[in-house]
Coordinates of C-alpha atoms in Angstrom, one line a residue:
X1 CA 1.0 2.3 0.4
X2 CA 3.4 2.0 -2.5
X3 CA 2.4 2.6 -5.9
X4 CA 3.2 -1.4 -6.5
X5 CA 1.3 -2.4 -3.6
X6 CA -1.7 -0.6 -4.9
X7 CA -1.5 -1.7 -8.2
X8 CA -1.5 -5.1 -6.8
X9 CA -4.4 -4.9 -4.7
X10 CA -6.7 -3.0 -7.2
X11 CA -5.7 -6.2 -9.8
X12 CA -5.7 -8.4 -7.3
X13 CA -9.3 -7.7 -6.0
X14 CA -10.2 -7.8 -9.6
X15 CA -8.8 -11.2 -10.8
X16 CA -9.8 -12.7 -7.8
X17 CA -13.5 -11.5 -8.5
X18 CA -12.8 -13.4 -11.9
X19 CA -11.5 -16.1 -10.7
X20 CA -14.4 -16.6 -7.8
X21 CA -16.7 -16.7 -10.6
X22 CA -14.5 -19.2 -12.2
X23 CA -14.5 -21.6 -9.5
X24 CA -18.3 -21.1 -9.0
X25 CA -20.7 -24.2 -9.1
X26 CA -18.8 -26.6 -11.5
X27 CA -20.8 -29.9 -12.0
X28 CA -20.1 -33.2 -12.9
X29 CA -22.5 -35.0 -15.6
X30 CA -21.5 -38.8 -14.6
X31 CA -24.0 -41.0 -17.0
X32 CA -24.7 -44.8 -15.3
X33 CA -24.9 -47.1 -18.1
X34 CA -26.4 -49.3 -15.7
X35 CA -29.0 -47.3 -14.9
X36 CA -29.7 -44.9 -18.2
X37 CA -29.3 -41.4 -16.7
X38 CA -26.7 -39.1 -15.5
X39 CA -25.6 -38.1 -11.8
X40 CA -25.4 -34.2 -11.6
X41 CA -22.8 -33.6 -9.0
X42 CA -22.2 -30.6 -7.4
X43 CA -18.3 -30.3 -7.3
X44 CA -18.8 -27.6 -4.6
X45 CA -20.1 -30.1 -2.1
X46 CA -19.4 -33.3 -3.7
X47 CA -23.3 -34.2 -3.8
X48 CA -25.7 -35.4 -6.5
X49 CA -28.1 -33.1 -6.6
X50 CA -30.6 -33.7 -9.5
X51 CA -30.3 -37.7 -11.6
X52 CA -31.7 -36.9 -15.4
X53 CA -32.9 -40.1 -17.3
X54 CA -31.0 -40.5 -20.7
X55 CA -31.1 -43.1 -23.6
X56 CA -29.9 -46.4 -23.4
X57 CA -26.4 -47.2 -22.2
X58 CA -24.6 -43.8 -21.8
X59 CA -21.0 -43.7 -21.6
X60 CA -19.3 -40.2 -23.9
X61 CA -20.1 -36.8 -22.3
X62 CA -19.2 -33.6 -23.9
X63 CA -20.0 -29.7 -22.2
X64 CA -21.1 -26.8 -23.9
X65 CA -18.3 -24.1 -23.4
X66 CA -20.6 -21.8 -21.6
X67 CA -21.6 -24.7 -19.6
X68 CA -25.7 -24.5 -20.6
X69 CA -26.0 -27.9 -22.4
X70 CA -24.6 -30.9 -22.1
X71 CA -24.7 -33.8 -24.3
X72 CA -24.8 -37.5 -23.7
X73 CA -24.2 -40.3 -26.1
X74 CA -26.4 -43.7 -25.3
X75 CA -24.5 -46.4 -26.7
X76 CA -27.3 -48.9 -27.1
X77 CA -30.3 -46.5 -28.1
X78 CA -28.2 -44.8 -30.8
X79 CA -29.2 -41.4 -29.7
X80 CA -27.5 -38.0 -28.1
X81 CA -29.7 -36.7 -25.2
X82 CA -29.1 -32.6 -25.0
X83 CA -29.8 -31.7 -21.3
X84 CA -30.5 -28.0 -20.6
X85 CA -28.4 -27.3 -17.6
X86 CA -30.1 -24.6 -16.3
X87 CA -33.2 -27.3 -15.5
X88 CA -31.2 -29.8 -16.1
X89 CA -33.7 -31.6 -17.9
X90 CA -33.4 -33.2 -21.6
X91 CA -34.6 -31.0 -24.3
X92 CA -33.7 -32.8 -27.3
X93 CA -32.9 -36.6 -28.3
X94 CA -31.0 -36.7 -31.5
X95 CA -30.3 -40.1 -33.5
X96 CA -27.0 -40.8 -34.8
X97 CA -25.7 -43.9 -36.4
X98 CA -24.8 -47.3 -34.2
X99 CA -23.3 -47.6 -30.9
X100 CA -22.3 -43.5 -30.1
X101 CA -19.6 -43.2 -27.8
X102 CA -17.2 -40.6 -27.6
X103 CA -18.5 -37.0 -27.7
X104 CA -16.0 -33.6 -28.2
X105 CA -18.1 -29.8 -28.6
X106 CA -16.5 -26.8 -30.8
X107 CA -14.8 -24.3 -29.1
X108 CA -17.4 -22.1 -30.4
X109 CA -20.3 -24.1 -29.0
X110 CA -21.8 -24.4 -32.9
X111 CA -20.8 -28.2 -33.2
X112 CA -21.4 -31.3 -31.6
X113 CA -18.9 -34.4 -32.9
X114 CA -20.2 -38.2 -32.2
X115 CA -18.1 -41.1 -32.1
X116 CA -20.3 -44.1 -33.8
X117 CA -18.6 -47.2 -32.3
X118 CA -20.4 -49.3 -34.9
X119 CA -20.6 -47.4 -37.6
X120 CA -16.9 -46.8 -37.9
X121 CA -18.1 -43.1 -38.9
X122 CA -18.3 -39.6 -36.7
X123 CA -21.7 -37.7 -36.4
X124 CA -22.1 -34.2 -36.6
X125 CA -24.9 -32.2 -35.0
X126 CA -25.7 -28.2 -35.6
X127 CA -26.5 -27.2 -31.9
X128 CA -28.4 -24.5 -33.1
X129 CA -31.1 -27.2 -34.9
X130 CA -29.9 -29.9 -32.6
X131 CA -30.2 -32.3 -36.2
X132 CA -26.9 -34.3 -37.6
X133 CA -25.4 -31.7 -40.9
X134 CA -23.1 -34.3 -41.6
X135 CA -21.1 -37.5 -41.1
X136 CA -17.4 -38.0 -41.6
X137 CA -15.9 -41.7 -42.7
X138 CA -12.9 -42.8 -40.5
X139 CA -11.0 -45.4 -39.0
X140 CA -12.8 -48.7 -37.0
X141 CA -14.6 -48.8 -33.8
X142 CA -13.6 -45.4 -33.0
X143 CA -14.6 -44.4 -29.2
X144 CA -12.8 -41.6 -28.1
X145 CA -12.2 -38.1 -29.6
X146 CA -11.1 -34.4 -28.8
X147 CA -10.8 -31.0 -30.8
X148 CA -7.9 -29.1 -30.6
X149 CA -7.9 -25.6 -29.1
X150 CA -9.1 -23.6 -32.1
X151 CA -11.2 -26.5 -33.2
X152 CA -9.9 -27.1 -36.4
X153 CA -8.5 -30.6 -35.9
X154 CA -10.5 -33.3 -34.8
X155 CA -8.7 -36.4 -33.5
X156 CA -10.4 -39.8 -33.3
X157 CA -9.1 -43.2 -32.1
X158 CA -10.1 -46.1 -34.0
X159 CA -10.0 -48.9 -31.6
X160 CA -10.5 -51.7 -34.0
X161 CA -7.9 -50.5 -36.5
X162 CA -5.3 -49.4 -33.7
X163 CA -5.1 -45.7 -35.7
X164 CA -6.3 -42.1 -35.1
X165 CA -7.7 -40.3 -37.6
X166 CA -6.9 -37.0 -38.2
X167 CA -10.0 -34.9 -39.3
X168 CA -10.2 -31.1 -40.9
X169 CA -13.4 -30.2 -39.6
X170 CA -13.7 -27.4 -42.2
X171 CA -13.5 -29.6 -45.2
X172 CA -15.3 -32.3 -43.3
X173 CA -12.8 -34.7 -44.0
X174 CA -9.7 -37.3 -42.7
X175 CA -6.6 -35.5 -43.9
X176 CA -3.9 -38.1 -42.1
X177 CA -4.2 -41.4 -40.0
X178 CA -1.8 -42.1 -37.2
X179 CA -0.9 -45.5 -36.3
X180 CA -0.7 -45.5 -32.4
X181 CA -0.6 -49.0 -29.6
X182 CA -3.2 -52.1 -29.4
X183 CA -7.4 -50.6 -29.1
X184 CA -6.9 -46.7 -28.7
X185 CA -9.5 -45.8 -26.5
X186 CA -9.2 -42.1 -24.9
X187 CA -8.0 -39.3 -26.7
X188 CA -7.1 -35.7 -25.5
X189 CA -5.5 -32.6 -26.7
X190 CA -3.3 -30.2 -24.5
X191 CA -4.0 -26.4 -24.2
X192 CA -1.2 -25.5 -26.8
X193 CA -2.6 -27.9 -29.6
X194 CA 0.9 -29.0 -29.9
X195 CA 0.3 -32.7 -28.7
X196 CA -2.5 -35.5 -28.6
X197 CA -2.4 -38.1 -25.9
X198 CA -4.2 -41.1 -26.6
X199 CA -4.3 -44.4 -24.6
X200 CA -4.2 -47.7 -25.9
X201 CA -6.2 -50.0 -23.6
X202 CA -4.6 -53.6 -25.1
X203 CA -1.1 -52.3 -25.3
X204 CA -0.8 -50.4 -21.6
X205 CA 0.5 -47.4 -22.8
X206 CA 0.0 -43.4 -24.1
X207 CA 0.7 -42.4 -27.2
X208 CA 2.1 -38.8 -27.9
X209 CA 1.4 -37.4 -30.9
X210 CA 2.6 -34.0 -32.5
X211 CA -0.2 -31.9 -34.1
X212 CA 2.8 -30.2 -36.5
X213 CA 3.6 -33.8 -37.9
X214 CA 0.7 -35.9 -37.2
X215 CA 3.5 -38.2 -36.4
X216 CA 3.8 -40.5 -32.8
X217 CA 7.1 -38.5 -30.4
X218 CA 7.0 -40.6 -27.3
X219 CA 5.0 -43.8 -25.9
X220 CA 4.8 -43.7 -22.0
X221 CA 4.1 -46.7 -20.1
X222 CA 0.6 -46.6 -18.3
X223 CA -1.5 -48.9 -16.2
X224 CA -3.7 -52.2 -17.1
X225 CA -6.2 -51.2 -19.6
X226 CA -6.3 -47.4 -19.8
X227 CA -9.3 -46.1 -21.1
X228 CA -10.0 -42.1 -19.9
X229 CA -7.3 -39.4 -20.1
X230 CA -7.5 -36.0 -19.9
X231 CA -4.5 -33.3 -19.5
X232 CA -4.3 -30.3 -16.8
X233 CA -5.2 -26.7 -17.3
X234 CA -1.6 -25.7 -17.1
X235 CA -0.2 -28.6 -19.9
X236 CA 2.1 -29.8 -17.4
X237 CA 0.3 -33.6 -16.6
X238 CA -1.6 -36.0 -18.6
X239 CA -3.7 -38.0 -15.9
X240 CA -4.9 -41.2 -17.2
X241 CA -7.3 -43.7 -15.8
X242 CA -6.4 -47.7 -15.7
X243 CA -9.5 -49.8 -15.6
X244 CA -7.8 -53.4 -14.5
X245 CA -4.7 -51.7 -12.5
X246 CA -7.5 -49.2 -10.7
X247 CA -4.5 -46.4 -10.6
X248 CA -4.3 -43.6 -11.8
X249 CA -1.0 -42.9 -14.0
X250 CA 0.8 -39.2 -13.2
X251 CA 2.7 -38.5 -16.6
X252 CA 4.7 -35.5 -17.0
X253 CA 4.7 -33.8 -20.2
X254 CA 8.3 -32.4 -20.4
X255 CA 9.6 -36.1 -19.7
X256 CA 7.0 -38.1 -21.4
X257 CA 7.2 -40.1 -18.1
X258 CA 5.1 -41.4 -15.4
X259 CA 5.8 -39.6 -12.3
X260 CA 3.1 -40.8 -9.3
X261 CA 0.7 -43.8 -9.9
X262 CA -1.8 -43.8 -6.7
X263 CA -3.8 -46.6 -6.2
X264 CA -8.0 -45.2 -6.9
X265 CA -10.1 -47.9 -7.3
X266 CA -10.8 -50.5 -9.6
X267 CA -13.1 -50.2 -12.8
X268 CA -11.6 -46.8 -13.6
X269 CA -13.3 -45.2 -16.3
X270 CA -13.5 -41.5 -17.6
X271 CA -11.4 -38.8 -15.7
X272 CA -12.1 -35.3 -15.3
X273 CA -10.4 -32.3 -13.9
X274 CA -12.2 -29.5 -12.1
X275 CA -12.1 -26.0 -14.0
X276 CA -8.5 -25.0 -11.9
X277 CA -7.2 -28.3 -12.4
X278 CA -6.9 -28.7 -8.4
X279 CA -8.7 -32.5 -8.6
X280 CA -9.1 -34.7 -10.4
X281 CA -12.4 -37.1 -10.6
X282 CA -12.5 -40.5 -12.0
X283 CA -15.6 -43.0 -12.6
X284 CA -15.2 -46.6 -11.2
X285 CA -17.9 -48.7 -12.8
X286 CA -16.9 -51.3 -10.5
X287 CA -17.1 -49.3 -7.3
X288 CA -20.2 -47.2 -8.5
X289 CA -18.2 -44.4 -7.2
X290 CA -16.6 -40.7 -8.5
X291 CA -13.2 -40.9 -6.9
X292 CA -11.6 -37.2 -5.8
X293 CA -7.8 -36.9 -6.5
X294 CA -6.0 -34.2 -5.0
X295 CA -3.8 -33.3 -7.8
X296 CA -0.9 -31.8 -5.8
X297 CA -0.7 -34.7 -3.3
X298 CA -1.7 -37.3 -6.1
X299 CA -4.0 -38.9 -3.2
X300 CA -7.5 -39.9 -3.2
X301 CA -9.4 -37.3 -0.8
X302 CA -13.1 -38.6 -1.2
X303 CA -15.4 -40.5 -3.1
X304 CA -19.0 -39.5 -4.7
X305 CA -21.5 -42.1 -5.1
X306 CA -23.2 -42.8 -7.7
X307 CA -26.1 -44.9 -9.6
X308 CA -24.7 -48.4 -11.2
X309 CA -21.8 -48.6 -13.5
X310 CA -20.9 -44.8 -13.9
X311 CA -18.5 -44.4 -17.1
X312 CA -18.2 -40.3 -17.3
X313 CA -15.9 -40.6 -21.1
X314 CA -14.7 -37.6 -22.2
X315 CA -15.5 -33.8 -20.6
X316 CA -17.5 -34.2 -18.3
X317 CA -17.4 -31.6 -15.9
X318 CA -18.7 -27.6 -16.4
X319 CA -16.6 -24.6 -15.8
X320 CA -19.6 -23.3 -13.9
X321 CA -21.3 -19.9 -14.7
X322 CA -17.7 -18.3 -15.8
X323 CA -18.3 -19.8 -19.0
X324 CA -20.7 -17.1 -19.6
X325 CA -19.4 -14.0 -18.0
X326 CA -19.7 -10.7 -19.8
X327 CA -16.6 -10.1 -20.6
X328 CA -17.5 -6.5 -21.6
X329 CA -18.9 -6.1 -17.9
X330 CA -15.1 -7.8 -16.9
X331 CA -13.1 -5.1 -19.1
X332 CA -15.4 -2.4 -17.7
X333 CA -14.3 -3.6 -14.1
X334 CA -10.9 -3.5 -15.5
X335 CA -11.0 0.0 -17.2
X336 CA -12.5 1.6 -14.2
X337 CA -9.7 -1.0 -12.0
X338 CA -6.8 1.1 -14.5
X339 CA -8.5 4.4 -14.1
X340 CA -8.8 4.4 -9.5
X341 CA -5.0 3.0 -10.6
X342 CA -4.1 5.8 -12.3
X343 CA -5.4 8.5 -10.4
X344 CA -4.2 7.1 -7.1
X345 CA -0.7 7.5 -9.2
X346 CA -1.5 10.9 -9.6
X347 CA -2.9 11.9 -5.6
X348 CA 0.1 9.8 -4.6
X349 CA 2.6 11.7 -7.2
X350 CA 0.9 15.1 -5.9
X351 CA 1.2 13.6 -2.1
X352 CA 5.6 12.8 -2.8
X353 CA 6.0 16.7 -4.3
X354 CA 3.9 17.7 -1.1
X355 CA 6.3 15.7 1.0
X356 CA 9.1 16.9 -0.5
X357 CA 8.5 20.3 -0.1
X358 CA 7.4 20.0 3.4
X359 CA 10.8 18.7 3.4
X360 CA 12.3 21.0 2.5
X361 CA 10.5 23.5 4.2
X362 CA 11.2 21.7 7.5
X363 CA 15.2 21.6 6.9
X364 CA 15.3 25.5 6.2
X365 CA 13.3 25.5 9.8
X366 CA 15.7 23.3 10.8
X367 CA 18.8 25.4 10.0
X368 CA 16.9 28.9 11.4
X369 CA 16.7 26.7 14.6
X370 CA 20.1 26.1 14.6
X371 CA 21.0 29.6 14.0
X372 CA 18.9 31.1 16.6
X373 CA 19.7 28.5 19.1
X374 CA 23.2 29.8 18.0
X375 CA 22.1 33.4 18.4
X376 CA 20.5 32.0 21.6
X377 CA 23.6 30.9 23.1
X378 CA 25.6 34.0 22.2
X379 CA 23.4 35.4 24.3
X380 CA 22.9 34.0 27.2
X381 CA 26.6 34.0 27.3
X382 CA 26.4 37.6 26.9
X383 CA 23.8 37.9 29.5
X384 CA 26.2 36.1 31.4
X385 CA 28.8 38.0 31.5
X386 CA 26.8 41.4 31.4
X387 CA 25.7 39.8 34.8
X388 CA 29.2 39.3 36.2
X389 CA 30.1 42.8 35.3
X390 CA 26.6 44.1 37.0
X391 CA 27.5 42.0 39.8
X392 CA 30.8 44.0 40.0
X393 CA 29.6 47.2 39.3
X394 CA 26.6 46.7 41.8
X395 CA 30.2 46.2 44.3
X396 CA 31.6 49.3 43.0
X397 CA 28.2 51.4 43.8
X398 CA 28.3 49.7 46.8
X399 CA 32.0 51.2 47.2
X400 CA 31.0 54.2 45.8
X401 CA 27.9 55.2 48.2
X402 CA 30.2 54.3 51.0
X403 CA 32.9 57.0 49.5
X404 CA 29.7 58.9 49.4
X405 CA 28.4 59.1 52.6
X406 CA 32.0 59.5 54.2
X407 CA 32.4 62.0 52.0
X408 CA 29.3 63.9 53.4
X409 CA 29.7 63.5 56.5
X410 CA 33.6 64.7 56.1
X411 CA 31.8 68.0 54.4
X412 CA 29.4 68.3 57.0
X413 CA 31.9 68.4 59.3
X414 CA 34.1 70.7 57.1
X415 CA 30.8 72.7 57.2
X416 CA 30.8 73.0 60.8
X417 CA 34.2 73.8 61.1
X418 CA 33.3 76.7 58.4
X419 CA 30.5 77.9 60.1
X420 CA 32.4 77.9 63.2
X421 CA 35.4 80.0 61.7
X422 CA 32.7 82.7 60.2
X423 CA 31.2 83.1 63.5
X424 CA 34.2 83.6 65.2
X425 CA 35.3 85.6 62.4
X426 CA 32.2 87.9 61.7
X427 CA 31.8 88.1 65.8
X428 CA 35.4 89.2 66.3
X429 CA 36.8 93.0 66.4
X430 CA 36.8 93.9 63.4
X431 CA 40.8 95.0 61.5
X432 CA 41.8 95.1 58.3
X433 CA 42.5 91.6 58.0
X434 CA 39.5 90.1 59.3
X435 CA 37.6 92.6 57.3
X436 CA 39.5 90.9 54.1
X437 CA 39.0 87.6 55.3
X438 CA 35.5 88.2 55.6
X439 CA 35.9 89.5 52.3
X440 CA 37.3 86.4 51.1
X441 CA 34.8 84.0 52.4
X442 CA 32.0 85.8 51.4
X443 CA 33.8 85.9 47.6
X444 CA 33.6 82.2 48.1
X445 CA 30.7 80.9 48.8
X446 CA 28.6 83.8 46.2
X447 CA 31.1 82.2 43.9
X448 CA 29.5 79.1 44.4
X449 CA 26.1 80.7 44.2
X450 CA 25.9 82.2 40.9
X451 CA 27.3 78.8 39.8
X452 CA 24.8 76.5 41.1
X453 CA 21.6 78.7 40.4
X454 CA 22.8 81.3 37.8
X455 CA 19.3 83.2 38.1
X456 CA 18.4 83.1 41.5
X457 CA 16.8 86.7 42.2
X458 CA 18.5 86.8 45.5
X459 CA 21.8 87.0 43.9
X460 CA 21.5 90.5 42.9
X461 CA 21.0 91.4 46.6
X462 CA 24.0 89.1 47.7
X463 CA 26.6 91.1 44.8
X464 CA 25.3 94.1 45.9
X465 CA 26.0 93.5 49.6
X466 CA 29.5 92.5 48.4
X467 CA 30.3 95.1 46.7
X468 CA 29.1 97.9 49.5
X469 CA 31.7 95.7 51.8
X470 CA 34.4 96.5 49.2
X471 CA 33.7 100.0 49.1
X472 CA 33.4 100.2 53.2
X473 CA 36.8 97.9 53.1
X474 CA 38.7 100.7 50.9
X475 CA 37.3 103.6 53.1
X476 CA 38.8 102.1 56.7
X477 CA 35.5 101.3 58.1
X478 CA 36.6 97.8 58.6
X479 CA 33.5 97.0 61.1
X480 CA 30.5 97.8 58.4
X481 CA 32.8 96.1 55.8
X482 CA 32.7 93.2 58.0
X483 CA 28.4 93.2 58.1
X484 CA 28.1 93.2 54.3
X485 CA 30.7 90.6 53.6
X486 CA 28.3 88.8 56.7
X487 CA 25.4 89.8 54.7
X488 CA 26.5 88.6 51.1
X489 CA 28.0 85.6 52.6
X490 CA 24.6 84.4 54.1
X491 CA 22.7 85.4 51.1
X492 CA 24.6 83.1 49.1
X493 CA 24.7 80.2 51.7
X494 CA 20.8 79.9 51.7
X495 CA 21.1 80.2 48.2
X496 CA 23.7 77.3 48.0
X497 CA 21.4 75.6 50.9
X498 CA 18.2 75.5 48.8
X499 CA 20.3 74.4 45.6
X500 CA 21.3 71.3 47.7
X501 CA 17.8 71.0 49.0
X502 CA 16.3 71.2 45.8
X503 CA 18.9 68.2 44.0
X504 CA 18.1 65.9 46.7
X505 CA 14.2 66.1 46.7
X506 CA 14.8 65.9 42.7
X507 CA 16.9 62.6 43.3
X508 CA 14.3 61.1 45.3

């Protein structure tokens, strides 16, 4: 594996651990204001699976950011129910002023902000006591409202005075009032904090506002009466519900324009988006049903149903247990992640010098090779040729021994003929010149003798019968001369004979 491919997978097992958690369990808290409680759906399965009995006439739902309370306005009972999510059972009731509607939560969790329809004033509840601290003046009838990112802002539309009003939530306080279309209703902020989208039920339309200015950039044509809106994880869409029209309107935030409208179902109400922004869910009051949108088709891919007259306005959906993660336990995954990271780097760096000595290693092999395959062939031609001159040679021996043997056996026969020639010398009458021709011949062959076995003992006796022949030649007695030549020249021959005998036993 690559060092990139690595790096990928130990990141990418780790963010998709994240990200399972992420996706894990959301719910939907849909309140009935028919029926005075709240659906909890399981967005995993689509199924309610626990109904919690509220005040009277909810409609606003906010979420805690870690997802363990939730809080329900009842419209007609003039109270906030706080529902403990873990039981999911109501914990706290806490009276605000008349007709509570819209409800928006801190970022940090340590604020709850109410929406007195009635009242024409904003409730705000410590969730620490769960008891109002305070209560901010604005605009009339306001319904819906939304924090921005960092919680600073507070934005609140004012259906009876067709305004939102602009509140510092430090100060406590309306710091500007925006006049938008006819009865704003819904009101949401996008994950930059740069704009507001609010929809103005009587006029059809969605105001954009600009947090920099607090001044309206854009009005985008919408459905009959839209009331919920809510914008997508990645700031990209603004989805907003049309009661009368029952579609849902598709806007596009770089065009301020309305790119898909499917039909849902009429009665639309709140609208919700699950944690990844993959669907979208929308309350029919009409239909007494949670309609699923698939965000990337823009089609309806299932319904939820509900008890009587489900409204769902505002947040109304958890980001499930990843709300709560440790993120100390997440940067310790991470750290430990970085560190198998790095020293992978470092077996893998070790494993590339290893490589390219090996390398290296095997290209000087490589090149011996070479040369003794070189070396190799120089000598098999060599052997080659060594074997075409053995092959001659082995013809010359061949010649040779022939040469040899005929040569033998034309010295054999000379041999003969000598042996002949003594005995008819040394058997004939004996003169002068046979006595010197024995003389000669017996010269000869102790010639030969004393060079072929220079210290033969018998030589002694073969010079001295040679000599006495001499002596006998000088003095006439040409017949005694005669014997010792005989005599010296047979000494020698045996000596010559056993010479011969010897060299051939050696040879074999």
């Amino acid at each position: 594996m690559t060092t990139r491919g690595l790096r990928g997978t130990l990141l990418g097992a780790l963010l998709l651990g994240i990200t399972t958690v992420a996706q894990a369990a959301p719910f939907a808290y849909v309140p009935s204001s028919f029926t005075d409680n709240v659906a909890v759906v399981d967005l995993a399965t689509n199924a309610v699976v626990a109904t919690v009995s509220v005040g009277d006439s909810p409609f606003g739902v906010g979420v805690q950011p870690d997802g363990s309370h939730v809080y329900v306005t009842s419209f007609g009972s003039d109270t906030v129910s706080v529902i403990d999510t873990t039981g999911n059972s109501v914990v706290a009731t806490v009276p605000v002023q008349d007709g509570p509607f819209g409800v928006a939560v801190h970022p940090d969790g340590s604020r709850v902000y109410v929406a007195n329809q009635l009242a024409g004033t904003v409730s705000v509840i410590a969730t620490a006591s769960n008891t109002v601290v305070g209560t901010i003046g604005v605009g009339s009838k306001p319904v819906g409202l939304a924090l921005d990112p960092t919680g600073a802002r507070l934005y609140v539309a004012n259906s009876g005075s067709n305004t939102v009003s602009v509140v510092d939530t430090a100060a406590g306080a309306v710091v500007a009032t925006v006049a938008v279309g006819g009865q704003p209703f819904g009101v949401a902020v996008d994950p930059a904090g740069t704009r507001v989208y609010v929809t103005n039920s009587l006029s059809r339309s969605l105001s954009v506002i600009a947090t920099a200015t607090n001044a309206v950039v854009a009005t985008v044509t919408v459905g009959s009466f839209p009331e919920g809106v809510v914008v997508h994880p990645d700031g990209l869409r603004v989805y907003v519900a049309n009661a009368s029209s029952g579609t849902v309107s598709v806007v596009n935030t770089a065009t301020n324009t309305v790119v898909a409208s499917p039909f849902v179902g009429f009665g639309l109400f709140g609208i919700g988006l699950s944690p990844l922004g993959e669907h979208a869910y929308a309350a029919s009051e009409d239909m007494n049903l949670v309609y699923v949108l698939d965000t990337v088709s823009n089609t309806v891919s299932g319904s939820i149903a509900v008890s009587a007259g489900p409204a769902a306005f505002g947040l109304f959906i958890t980001n499930g247990p990843a709300m709560s993660c440790d993120t100390a336990d997440l940067q310790a995954q991470l750290a430990a992640a970085q560190s198998a990271l790095t020293t992978c780097q470092g077996d893998l760096s070790a494993a590339n010098g290893r490589a390219d000595q090996c390398q290296v290693q095997l290209n000087t092999k490589d090149s011996q090779i070479a040369t003794l395959q070189g070396q190799v062939n120089d000598l098999t031609g060599q052997v080659s040729t060594l074997t075409a001159q053995n092959t001659a040679l082995q013809g010359q021996v061949n010649t040779l021994t022939a040469e040899n043997q005929q040569l033998r056996d034309e010295l054999a026969s000379s041999t003969a003929l000598v042996t002949a020639l003594v005995t008819d010398l040394f058997g004939a009458r004996p003169s002068a010149d046979v006595a010197m021709a024995a003389r000669d011949l017996a010269q000869l062959e102790l010639t030969s003798a004393q060079a072929a076995a220079p210290h033969d003992p018998r030589l002694r006796q073969a010079q001295r019968a040679f000599d006495a022949g001499l002596a006998e030649l000088r003095a006439g007695k040409f017949q005694q001369a005669v014997q010792d030549f005989r005599e010296a020249y047979t000494t020698a021959a045996r000596i010559l004979g056993d010479t011969r005998a010897a060299f051939r036993r050696a040879r074999r």
